[in-house]
């Protein structure tokens, strides 16, 4: 990606805001921009990945239940197809080209009558319903932002996404789409199609029709990929499809990295055990769900019924279970409000310290069972983050929650090794090649593994954050200091497992998980949760999780001791019920912390870090010669398998763009700012308390307030701009009958980030802008037509704005929110 955003040209009144699918977002209040450095969002509700296993506490009639999610108002429509088609069928016959109407909306194309449904599908793929993503803006998909052209582009983009989702095993051609897109929109069709294909939103995966597109002989420069995990494999397949010559260097004897499915055997039994990444966290738009569909496999929903057992093996009292879970959630809410009042100070405070402070204040007169249960929830939180609560940032530990995929948490029957096997097919991978040096420069790259030197045009490094932290690879020249600092700030935690294959299933078959409480707070994460894989692994397989501090201690625990401790817990639970617990036929204990190719499990935002550090790790270096991918390089989907996969697709697009620019002798634009992160932090801090605010516009003044020529910084929150209407509100007939789907998508609607754009003005111009009547749209028109101002993204402000930001901050001193 380019480090600078293209200019933003404010439009005249934007017809996109009056198009029907804009109502998808109109009923909810946009959240603060989750990409901002100090924008601390308030609520912990609706968490998916970040609260570990998803479970329902037993329902107790005397306790008040949580209020239902509010309904989402939509225009009358039919139920959209599921994001991943459940039936394999060829693409439906295209509709005839519609006649272009001659009324007031004559320039807005009508592809079909499913625009709202297609917008919903685009939402699940990570696209806003009525605006462009930053990726699209950086790719210059349209000539100017806003207006009819943007409306039509979005309609075409959403239609392309929807048509491919109808059958993800086919290669969707531009010619097929051209039959339904008006001729005058051919340029927009080309732009949308090329963007979606090149960035891996359509026509990706392992289906035969897609594999056929890989050319027999590469025609483009050579690329070296370090690491054959999901990120490396996704990038390799995509780059091979683009025509690049690719080689993957893998230190292990296998592919997959931290996704590892081991075949366990004993007697006549066998099972596929996922010793690394195991759960697909959300299915709505999840690219791995699409791969699963291409493999002809249906996913198994992880059932959220999770009974808990006390240290003595007896079931936890349902009343106590609900009481403690509600109390735990209330503490999280109090912690969330605390971080908002603390402002940027929260960056240097841990989530654990905050929770413990509130627990001491509000946790009087608790029983031992309640305290043990509370510690179980803490262990579950540490499992979700693969990190100690004492290390997690209070400010940003859950910064990725707004981007949750939504939908069920699932297992892939047969294990996630099926993904790895399919993605690695026909990819040139050299195993047992431990890379220790990467040289990069204007002429290309050299990657040294052992005594062998591999030369290429570009390289993609997908090693784990643990390996980067350890300094196992020497970079020549040394990585930029900002990247070194980002690697240092981000956290990389640990999760371990004990996998056991039994002669038969002795546990309940109507559940997929059950938990066990510990009396020792320091061992709260030791075998605290059990996953049953009997329905998906091919045999009676049970896996015990070890999280938090216990995960680190587990690294030095003898395997026989570990298995004995697990069996003691299981027998304490089941033998009082008259159920014998046999010895396992085979057991495996993981040691991800001492595995030299991982040195941990997955990343988290540690104290002192922020979501910006994920972006820093994703930045390329060496003038587009060395690139980085992996779960620790995606601020939206860190610590997930789909995050790793998507980062590989992202970097494949970036590498192709740089290679194309070099072939055309075009310089890829980069930001001139040398201190982007610190200025971004200051910028967000300033706009939490702007000097002037009206509509979607916020302004901060610099210099003397009496000087009309002094500099002012303007921010416009595009996601908040609404078109005035006398018909606002919802009609009864706009309520969709199937609320379940929309409740599942609630986080997407409520949490869609606003796109902030900026510019520099004089104080006099800012005051004139405030006096413009007619709402935000007329103010945008005034900026463009009267003042000739171009709005840009945060990365495009440049050094002049950096200086102004720093100056304003210095004049304000260390101002804190009240």
Steps between C-alpha positions, in 0.01 A plus 500: 500500500604856445590693813315805375136543418392657170328838520138506607279729293187593695190429291192696429194341675577129514224282347651193665355608830149486359542157342291235682787296641627796699221420746703198604703729719252776571344336803822473695739756634843469344772408744817701537761412243657180632810563297580810698780490750324637808133448408394272784168332429265443787319171492630148540167347399463264207852364510590204284865407489623713786313322777633155421251217489145615434266351754156547645475490876202299626180703480371598843150639510569728796774686316436776252611409151685730266277717282459379142691664221303777335350414163659636185272692271524403137305570187265217396716230349544129473736304720853522361680181412746374760851645467627158399270314268382167635431362156740456213345642188627698205444873499142590434418623152562875495201726488446707191658841508253734664377809324655813638218708652450855389373648828695679772710187571590449136871480570472234774513160340258220581671163482219307665257537786731343755715804583427476872575129512824554311599779738451258789728246335758773440482582871590143591801525270622809688367778274283786628153512351516851358862614484845394388766330705840660552641226276268605219583867548872424487445292185325796330206283397304811398607839373348699787339399825131568544225551248340275240824329399555373854140379527529300182841362590369373833196342337726322250749398770228354718349319203834339410549380858149358510524321168823326597355398837223319311759243396847543645630202302472682168722767349284808457585674172468864411317400180231327702446816703506729196165358388321670792704820537402795278753579230573847634626339825760280333784698660348451845449130434866465402608693808284304747578162345874559483509628858304206641702239311841654568427544872363149544135577571374279215646218290731374774548161657555140401207413271608330173368790291721736697808278501474481121580871483855449627719531188721206410805724477551818706545822302570742785790554743602249767371525857633324809253428779631418845257273683237253376228589746157623391635847415787366292287244319221749424752747359681229303187373325383852420836610365531184289158577357628849413789339309787550745774245554467395864704291741406444865767432763368312804709412804281213614451165334138591431278786382246685710709677763285543809218312329590138558269199476662183634361156429473314830471123508459224753351153472234523232431867570632809330417870500617826347614731782542873444796581723519862385228720352173313528187717508372710211389810690202616299368379167341809346748595232778282640726407205586167661131419500512554125800268472304243700212530258737452207625183671141377515491503879232637729619663821400379846363770728664502842200476731498770766378275781802469730435347845753585770627273776641592840846387616335206678335393173146602590302718258502872569172622647298662217402796719862563593608456138262767374571732793877494446479527122277808531734648760800431275332673205414797719865529603600502134253782440636698794851445370391623158359820644811549707727492197285761330536741789873429525566597139849430373622411849318167450767407246743438787257305720423129477156348471589269788580788737169665421297182546674422828438852632128476426482146636642613832253787520191311394594143589421492872342197666566254219514127560788276399289360217423848371867598513605183316235565238614861460856374444371259236363797305837672532666188361254500210595861429869409502427212262329739258803728497780247552635739758510574869243757609785686669654547154188599303443867418198643678461750218520271198483133601176461300568753224408244231151425634323732253626280216369172635393274214168419661325168481578170666828369632573178315725197458605364162435123502827318452702789637641824364785307346260453212528873431878476513517195274275658238683835505843335481411287197741566211663791683883474481593463868850420623482344847756509781635831371553711810549860390748698708575803278293719265680760292295757312577799282409686186618213279303222672537258791724221624366247747757279670405165651789293629772527240262565211420841354169558323467811284180665391333820393299523821453305823208445733576427865219314678683376808327533836524807718680278752777432250526871414519588869770241555721647228542157342520664157759765423379772263756683288464793517338501842125552501379859549485604864122546490458137396746381766305699759169357377636146527613577854171659610257235376447200723536137399339256739469129556235231490575130539295182463485140613339283232378154604360222285284265707363151428147639511300813575414516870399865510174661391442508126251789505774752580828607342658659806504475878706683759679427826569742785822523700548595864842653429473838322852457357382177333161624387586439134631146553265258319220751556316412177443178306405477133328189373597417143318169487250630243760641260836328556404148395550350845454549879730802538506740794728804525578689823613863478770666709490881503652796681781450750427127503586481129852623573547261791367218283798532267723335760243250635584138409239364257420205728425739786279711275297201380466369857369838618244511219382146574465587867270789405294287262461219751399748767220619270373175350566218747252642758245469217584131469703549181842338466774713343747277311864578440556672165630299207729788403573843643680805364611810692582817306795727572432804282709726722821307440431413137780694328278573198221660701623591854142557606145469376345828383517874546322748723514872575732525798528791742653792310393368159202582279332382183735724305781257576330234288505746211867575563587132486315476169700777335741405224862615513780547252302695240255218443744210518424338837142443616340354815190287560354289780239533772710763681487729194122547487337739746153382398544126542804431721540168680276319249556254220295707259703806595820322397341383175367846413836660572656270240246612239560862600874478448462313173307801373762741637789309344324482165438875513865578571620262231264656248614850596863402454430346161340827392774703669244664727587593856251376760395794711602496864415731784752776562434484872784346699307486824162370391412305810574770757319765297206266450482456876512877555238554232253265660570644843430853375172410334360342812451862613485719188492879526201517268244237401197517271328219316761246393775765505755549779767771508807569710668840489872567517690819567335809637121480508485868405690441176257414219788362291618253764486131410199283575469124452165376374369144539189371325336177615359369173320205653293739710376720215128456447279649236213705635165342439142565600430129490753385756400218728387150430171361382355179632517343157877557496560254781656186359330181610824308546663691785748228587731573207500871575563442869804298397613794290428755774865552580569582136227765490571655839876481480571611142781749531459856389746612237678813621649740246697813575635826366673820611306828497548848629304596809296744292405228249398270784269762648350569157436128457311489828258763373407304186135398513347187349673229701815299448451447129495872432807543717683239292387683187629828647838344579538376146347778291565811707820418685650252250599270786600137459435262785744213557530198725706509818805355324486768232528806723877521465765684700328842491208354695736310730659827600162667552376207710807505720472877538136486608579221746786699649278805548233297672745330728403164648127553473284209624134431435270601784 
